[in-house]
PDB file of C-alpha atoms in Angstrom:
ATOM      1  CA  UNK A  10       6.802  75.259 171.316  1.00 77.00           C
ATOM      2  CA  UNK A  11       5.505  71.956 169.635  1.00 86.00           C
ATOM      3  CA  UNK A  12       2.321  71.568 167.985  1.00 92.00           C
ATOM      4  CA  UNK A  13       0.534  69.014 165.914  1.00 96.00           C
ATOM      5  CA  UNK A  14      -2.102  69.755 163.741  1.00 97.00           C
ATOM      6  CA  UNK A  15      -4.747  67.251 162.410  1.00 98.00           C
ATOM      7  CA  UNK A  16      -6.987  69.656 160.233  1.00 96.00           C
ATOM      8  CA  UNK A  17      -9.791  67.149 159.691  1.00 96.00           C
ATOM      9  CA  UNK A  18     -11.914  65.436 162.639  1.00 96.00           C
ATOM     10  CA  UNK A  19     -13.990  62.940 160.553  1.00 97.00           C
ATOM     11  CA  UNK A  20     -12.532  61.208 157.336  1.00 98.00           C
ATOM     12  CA  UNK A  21     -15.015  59.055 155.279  1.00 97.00           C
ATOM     13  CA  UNK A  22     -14.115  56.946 152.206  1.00 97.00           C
ATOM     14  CA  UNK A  23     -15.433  53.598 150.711  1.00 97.00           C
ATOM     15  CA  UNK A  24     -13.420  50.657 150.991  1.00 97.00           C
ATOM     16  CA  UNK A  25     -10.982  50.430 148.395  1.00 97.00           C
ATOM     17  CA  UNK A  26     -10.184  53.859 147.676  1.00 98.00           C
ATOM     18  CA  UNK A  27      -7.038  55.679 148.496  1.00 97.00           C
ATOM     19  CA  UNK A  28      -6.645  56.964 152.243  1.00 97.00           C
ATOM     20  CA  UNK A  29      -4.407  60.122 153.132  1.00 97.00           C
ATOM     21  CA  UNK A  30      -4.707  61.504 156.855  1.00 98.00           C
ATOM     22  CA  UNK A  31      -3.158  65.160 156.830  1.00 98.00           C
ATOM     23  CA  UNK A  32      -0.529  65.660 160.175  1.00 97.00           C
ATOM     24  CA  UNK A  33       1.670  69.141 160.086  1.00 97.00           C
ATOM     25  CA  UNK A  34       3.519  69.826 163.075  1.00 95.00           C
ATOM     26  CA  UNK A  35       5.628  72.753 164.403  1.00 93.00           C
ATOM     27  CA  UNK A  36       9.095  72.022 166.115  1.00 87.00           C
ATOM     28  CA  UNK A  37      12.089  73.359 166.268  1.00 82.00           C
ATOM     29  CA  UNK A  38      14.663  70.615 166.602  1.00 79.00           C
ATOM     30  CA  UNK A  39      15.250  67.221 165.091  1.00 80.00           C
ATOM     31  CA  UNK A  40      11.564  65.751 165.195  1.00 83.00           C
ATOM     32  CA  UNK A  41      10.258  62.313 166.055  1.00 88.00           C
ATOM     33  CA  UNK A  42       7.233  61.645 164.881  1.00 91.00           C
ATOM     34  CA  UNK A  43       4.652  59.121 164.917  1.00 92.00           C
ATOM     35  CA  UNK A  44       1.356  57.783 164.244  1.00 95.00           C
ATOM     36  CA  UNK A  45      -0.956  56.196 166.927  1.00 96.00           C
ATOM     37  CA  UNK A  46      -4.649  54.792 166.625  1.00 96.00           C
ATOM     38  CA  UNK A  47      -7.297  53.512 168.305  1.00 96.00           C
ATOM     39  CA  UNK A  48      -9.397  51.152 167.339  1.00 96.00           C
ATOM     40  CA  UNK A  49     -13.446  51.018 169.181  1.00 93.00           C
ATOM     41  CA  UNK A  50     -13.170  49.772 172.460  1.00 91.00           C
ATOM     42  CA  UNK A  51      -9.153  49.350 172.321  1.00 93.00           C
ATOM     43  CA  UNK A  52      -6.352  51.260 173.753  1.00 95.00           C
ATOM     44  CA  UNK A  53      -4.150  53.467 172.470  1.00 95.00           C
ATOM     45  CA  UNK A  54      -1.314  51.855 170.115  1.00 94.00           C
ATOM     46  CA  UNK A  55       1.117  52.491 167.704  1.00 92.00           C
ATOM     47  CA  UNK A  56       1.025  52.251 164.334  1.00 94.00           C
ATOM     48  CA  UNK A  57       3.986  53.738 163.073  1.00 91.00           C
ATOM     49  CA  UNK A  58       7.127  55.729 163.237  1.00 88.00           C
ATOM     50  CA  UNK A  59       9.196  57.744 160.668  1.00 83.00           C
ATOM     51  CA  UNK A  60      12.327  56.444 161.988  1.00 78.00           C
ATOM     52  CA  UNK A  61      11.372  52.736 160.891  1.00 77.00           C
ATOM     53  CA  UNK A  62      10.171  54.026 157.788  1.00 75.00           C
ATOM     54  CA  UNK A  63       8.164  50.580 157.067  1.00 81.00           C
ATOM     55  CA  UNK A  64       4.359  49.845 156.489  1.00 82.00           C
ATOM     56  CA  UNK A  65       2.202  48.480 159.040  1.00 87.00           C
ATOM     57  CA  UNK A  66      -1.308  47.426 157.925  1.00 92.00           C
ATOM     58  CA  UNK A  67      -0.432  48.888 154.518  1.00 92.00           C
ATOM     59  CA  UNK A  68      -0.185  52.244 155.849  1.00 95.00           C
ATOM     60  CA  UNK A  69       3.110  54.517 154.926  1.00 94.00           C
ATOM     61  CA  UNK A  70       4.047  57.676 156.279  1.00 94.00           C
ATOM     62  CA  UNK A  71       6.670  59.875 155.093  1.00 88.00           C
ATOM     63  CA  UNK A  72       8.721  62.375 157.173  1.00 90.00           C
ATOM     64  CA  UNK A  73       8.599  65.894 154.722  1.00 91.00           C
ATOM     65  CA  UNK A  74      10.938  68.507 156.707  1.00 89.00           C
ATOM     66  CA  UNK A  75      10.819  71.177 154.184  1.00 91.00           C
ATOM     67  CA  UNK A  76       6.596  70.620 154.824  1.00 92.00           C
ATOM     68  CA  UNK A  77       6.676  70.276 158.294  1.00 93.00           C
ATOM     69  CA  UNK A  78       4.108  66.921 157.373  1.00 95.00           C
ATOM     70  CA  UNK A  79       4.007  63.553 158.488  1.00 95.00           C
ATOM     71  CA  UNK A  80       0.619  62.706 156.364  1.00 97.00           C
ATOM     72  CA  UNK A  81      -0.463  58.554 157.076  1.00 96.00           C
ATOM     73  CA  UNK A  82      -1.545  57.020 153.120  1.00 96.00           C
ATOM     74  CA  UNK A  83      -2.950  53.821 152.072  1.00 96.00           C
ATOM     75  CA  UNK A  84      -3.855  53.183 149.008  1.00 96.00           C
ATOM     76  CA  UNK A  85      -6.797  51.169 149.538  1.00 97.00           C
ATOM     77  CA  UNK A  86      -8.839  51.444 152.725  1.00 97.00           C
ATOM     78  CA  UNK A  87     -10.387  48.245 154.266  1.00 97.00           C
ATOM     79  CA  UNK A  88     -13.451  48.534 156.605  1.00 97.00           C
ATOM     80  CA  UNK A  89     -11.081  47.036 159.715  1.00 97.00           C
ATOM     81  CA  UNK A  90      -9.362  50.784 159.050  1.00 97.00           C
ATOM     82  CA  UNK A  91     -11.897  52.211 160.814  1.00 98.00           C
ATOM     83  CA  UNK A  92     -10.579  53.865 163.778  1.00 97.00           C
ATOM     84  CA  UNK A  93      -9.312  56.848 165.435  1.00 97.00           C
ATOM     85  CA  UNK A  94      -5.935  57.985 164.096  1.00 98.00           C
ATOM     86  CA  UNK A  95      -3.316  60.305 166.067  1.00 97.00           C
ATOM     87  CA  UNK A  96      -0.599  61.997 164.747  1.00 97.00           C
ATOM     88  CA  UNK A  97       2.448  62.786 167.943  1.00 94.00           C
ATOM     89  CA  UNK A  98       5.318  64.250 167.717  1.00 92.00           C
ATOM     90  CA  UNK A  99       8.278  63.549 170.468  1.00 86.00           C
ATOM     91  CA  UNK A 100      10.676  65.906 172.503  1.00 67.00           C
ATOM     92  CA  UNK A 101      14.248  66.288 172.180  1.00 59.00           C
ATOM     93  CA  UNK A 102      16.996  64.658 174.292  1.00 55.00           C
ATOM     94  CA  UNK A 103      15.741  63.667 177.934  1.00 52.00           C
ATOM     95  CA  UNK A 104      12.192  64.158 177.164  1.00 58.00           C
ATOM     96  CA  UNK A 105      10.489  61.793 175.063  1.00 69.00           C
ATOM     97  CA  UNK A 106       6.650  62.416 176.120  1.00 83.00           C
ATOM     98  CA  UNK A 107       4.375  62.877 173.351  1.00 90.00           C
ATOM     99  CA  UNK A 108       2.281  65.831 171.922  1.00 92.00           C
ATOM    100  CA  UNK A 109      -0.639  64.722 170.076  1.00 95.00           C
ATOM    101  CA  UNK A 110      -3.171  66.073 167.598  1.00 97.00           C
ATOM    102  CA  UNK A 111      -6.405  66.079 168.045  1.00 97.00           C
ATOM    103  CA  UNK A 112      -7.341  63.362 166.148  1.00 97.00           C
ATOM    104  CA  UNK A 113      -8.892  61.991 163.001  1.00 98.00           C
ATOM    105  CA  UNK A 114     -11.467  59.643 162.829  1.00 98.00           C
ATOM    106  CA  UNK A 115     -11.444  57.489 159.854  1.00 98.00           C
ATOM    107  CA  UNK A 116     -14.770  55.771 158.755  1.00 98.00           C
ATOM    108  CA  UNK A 117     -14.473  53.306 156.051  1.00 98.00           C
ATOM    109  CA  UNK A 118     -17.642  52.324 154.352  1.00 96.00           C
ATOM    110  CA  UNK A 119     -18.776  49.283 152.138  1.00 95.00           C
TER     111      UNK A 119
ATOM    112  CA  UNK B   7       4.104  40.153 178.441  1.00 58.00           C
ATOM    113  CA  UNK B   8       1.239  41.456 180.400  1.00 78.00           C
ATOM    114  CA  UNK B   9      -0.007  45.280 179.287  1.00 94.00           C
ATOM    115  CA  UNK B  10      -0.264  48.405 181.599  1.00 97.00           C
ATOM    116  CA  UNK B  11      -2.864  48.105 184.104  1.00 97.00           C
ATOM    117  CA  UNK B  12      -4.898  50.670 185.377  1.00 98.00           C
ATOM    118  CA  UNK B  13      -8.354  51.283 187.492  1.00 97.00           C
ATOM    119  CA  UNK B  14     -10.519  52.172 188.089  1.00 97.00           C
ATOM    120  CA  UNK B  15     -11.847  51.733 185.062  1.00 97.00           C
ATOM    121  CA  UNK B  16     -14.813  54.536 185.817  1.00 97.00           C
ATOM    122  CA  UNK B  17     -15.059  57.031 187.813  1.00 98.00           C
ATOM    123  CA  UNK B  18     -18.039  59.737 188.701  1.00 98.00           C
ATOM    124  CA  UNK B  19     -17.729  61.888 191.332  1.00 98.00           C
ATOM    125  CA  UNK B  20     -19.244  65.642 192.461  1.00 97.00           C
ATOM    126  CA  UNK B  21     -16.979  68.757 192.389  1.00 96.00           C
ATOM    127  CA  UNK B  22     -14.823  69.356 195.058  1.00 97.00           C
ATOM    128  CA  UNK B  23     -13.891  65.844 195.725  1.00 97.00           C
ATOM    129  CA  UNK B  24     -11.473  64.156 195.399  1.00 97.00           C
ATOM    130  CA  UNK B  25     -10.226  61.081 193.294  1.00 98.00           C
ATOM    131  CA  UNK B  26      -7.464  58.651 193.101  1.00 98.00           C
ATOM    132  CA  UNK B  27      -6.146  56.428 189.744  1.00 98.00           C
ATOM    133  CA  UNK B  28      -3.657  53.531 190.060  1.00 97.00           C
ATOM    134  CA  UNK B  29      -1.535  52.595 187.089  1.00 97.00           C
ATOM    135  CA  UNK B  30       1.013  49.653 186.913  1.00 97.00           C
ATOM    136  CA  UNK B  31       3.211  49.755 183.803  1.00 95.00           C
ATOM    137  CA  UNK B  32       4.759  46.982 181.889  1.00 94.00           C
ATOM    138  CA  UNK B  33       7.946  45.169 184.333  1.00 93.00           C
ATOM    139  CA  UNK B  34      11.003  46.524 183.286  1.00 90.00           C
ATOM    140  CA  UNK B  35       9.744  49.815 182.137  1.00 91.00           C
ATOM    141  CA  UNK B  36      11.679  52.721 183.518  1.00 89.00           C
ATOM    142  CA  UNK B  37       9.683  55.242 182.391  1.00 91.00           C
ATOM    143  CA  UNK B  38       6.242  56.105 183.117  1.00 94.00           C
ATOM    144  CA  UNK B  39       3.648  58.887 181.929  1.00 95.00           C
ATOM    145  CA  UNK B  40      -0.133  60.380 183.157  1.00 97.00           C
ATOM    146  CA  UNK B  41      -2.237  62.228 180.291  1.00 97.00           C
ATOM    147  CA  UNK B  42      -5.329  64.093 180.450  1.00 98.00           C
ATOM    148  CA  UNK B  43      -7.584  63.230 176.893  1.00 96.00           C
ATOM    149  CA  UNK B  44     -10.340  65.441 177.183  1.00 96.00           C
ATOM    150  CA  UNK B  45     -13.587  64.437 174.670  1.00 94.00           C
ATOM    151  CA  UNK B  46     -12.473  65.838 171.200  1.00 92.00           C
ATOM    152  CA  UNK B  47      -8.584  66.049 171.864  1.00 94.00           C
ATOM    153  CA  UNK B  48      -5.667  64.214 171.669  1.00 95.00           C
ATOM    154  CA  UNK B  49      -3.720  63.305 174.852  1.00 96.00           C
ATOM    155  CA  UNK B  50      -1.999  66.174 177.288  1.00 96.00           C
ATOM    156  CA  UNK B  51       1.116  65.263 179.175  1.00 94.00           C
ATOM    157  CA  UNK B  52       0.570  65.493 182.995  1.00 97.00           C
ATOM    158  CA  UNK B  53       3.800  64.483 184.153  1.00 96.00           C
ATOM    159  CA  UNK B  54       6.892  62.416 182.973  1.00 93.00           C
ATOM    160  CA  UNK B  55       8.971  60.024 185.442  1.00 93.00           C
ATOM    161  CA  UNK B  56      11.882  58.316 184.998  1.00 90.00           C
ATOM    162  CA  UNK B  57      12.232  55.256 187.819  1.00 88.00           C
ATOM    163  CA  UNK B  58      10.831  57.394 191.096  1.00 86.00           C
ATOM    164  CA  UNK B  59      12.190  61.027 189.969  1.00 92.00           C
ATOM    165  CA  UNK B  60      10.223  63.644 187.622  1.00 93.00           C
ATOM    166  CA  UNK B  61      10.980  64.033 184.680  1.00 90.00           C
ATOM    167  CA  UNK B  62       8.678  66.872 183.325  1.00 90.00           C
ATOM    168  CA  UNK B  63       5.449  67.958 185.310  1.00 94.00           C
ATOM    169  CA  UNK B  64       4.957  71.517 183.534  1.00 92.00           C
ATOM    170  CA  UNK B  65       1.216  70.555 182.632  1.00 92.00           C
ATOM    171  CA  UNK B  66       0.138  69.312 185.763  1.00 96.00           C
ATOM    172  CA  UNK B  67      -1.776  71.838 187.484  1.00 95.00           C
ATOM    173  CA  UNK B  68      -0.327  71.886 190.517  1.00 95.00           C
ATOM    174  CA  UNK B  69      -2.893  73.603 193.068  1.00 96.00           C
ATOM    175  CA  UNK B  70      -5.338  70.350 192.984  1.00 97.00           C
ATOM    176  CA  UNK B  71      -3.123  67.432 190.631  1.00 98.00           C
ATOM    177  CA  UNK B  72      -0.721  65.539 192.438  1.00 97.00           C
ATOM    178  CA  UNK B  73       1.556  62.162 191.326  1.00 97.00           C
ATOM    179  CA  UNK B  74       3.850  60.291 192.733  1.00 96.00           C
ATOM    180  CA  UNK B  75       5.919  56.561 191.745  1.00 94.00           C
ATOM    181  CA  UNK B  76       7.152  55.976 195.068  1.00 82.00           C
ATOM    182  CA  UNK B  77       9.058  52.669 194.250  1.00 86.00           C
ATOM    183  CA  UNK B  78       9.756  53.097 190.478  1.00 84.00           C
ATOM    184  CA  UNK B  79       6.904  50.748 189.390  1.00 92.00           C
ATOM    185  CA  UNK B  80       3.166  52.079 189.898  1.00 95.00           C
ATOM    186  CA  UNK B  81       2.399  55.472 190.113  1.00 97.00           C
ATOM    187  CA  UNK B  82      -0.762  57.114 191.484  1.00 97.00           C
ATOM    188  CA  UNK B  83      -2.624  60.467 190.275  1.00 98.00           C
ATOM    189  CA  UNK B  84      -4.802  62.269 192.658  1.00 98.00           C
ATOM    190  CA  UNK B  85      -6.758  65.508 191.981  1.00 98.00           C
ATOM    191  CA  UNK B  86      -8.226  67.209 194.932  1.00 97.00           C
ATOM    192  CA  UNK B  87     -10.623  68.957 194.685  1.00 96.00           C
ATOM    193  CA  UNK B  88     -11.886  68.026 191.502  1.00 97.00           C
ATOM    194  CA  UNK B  89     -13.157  70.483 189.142  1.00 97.00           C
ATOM    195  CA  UNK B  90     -15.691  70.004 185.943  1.00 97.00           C
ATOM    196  CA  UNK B  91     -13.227  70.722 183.589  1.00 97.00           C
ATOM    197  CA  UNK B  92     -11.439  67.527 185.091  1.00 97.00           C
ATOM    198  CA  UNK B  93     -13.465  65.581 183.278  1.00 98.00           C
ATOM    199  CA  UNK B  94     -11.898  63.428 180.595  1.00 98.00           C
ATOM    200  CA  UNK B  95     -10.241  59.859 180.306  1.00 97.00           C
ATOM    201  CA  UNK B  96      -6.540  59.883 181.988  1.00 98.00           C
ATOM    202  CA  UNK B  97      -4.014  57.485 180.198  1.00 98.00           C
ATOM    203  CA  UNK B  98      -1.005  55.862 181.955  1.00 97.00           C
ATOM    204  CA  UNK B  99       2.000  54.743 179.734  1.00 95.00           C
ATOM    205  CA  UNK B 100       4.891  53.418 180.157  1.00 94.00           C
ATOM    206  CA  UNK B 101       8.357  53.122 177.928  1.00 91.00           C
ATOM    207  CA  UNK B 102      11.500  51.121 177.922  1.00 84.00           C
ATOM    208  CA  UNK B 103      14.423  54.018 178.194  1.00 68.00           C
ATOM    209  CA  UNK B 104      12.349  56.285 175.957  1.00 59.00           C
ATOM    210  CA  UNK B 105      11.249  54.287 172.870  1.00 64.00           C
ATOM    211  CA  UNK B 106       7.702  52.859 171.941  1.00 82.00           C
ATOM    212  CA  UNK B 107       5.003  54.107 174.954  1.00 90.00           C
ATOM    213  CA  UNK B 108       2.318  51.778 175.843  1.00 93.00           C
ATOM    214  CA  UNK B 109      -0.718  52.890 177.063  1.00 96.00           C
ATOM    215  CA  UNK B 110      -3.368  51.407 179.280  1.00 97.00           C
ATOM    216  CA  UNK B 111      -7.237  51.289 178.921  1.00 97.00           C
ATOM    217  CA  UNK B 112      -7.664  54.767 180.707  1.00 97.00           C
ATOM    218  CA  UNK B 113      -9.820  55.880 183.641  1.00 98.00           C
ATOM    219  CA  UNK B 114     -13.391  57.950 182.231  1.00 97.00           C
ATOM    220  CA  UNK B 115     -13.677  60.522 185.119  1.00 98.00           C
ATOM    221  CA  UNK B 116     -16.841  62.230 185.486  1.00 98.00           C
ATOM    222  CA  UNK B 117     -17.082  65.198 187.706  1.00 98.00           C
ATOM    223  CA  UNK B 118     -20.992  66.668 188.186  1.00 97.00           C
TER     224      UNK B 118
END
């Protein structure tokens, strides 16, 4: 079965400092995964996928198999960061629906 | 190009009603999908279609959830009758043959 696991629900950090959003997910093929947020009073969007492995917004996020981890970084958060991040992970051949995390929402202070 | 469209945008109702969301995805988009985001999760599949057929509907509880895309473009969900646990925000997406999904604002349910 898939599962993605977001082990924090609130992340707070002043701006400037490093960011790292933890993702670990549980699949048993060849996974897709992906990083959506959602900014206040937006819809849902994505940010990024492993596949493209390029940064968006500064963000990175790299694919570790032998982990099972698909952890977001920045190395210096900006207060437009703040936001609700997802971490989703997509089926195999024929289905391509997402599963999601829970969530984690990032607060970046002055 | 215009986003996916949904409404209403709100929604309160009592239990045992029922209730009925419209989504329109992007033109061109073959593939559509319903989730359920209840307050403090990340989005649930509902059901998957591809054009008018289903694609995966193994979430959708099927006693009192029903979809359907008649036509291939906009899709309704209807849940009769509703339950409190029904409450949450439901997301329509849509996809171009399986790639990036774009989702619409959502629809806040409320059952009392």
């Amino acid at each position: 079965a898939q599962r993605v696991t977001q082990p924090e629900k609130l992340l707070s950090v002043f701006k400037g400092a490093p960011v790292e959003l933890k993702c670990n997910y549980s699949y048993s093929g060849s996974p897709e995964l992906f990083w959506y947020v959602q900014y206040s009073r937006q819809r849902l969007q994505l940010l990024l996928r492993h596949i493209s492995r390029e940064s968006i917004k500064g963000f990175t996020a790299d694919l570790n198999k032998g982990e099972t981890s698909f952890h977001l970084k920045k190395p210096f958060a900006q207060e437009e960061d703040s936001a609700m991040y997802y971490c989703a992970l997509g089926g195999g051949t024929g289905r391509r629906a997402l599963t999601f995390g829970s969530g984690t929402r990032l607060q970046v202070q002055p | 190009e215009a986003g996916v469209a949904q409404s209403p945008r709100y929604k309160i109702i009592e239990k045992r009603q029922s209730v009925a969301f419209w989504c329109n995805p992007i033109s061109g988009h073959a593939t559509l999908y319903w989730y359920q985001q209840i307050l403090g999760q990340g989005p649930k599949l509902l059901i998957q279609f591809q054009n008018n057929g289903v694609v995966d509907d193994s979430q959708l509880p099927k006693d009192r959830f029903s979809a359907e895309r008649l036509k291939g473009v906009d899709s309704t969900l209807k849940i009769q009758p509703a339950k409190l646990e029904d409450s949450a925000v439901y997301l329509c997406a849509s996809s171009l043959l399986g790639n990036e999904q774009y989702f619409g604002p959502g629809t806040r349910l409320t059952v009392t």
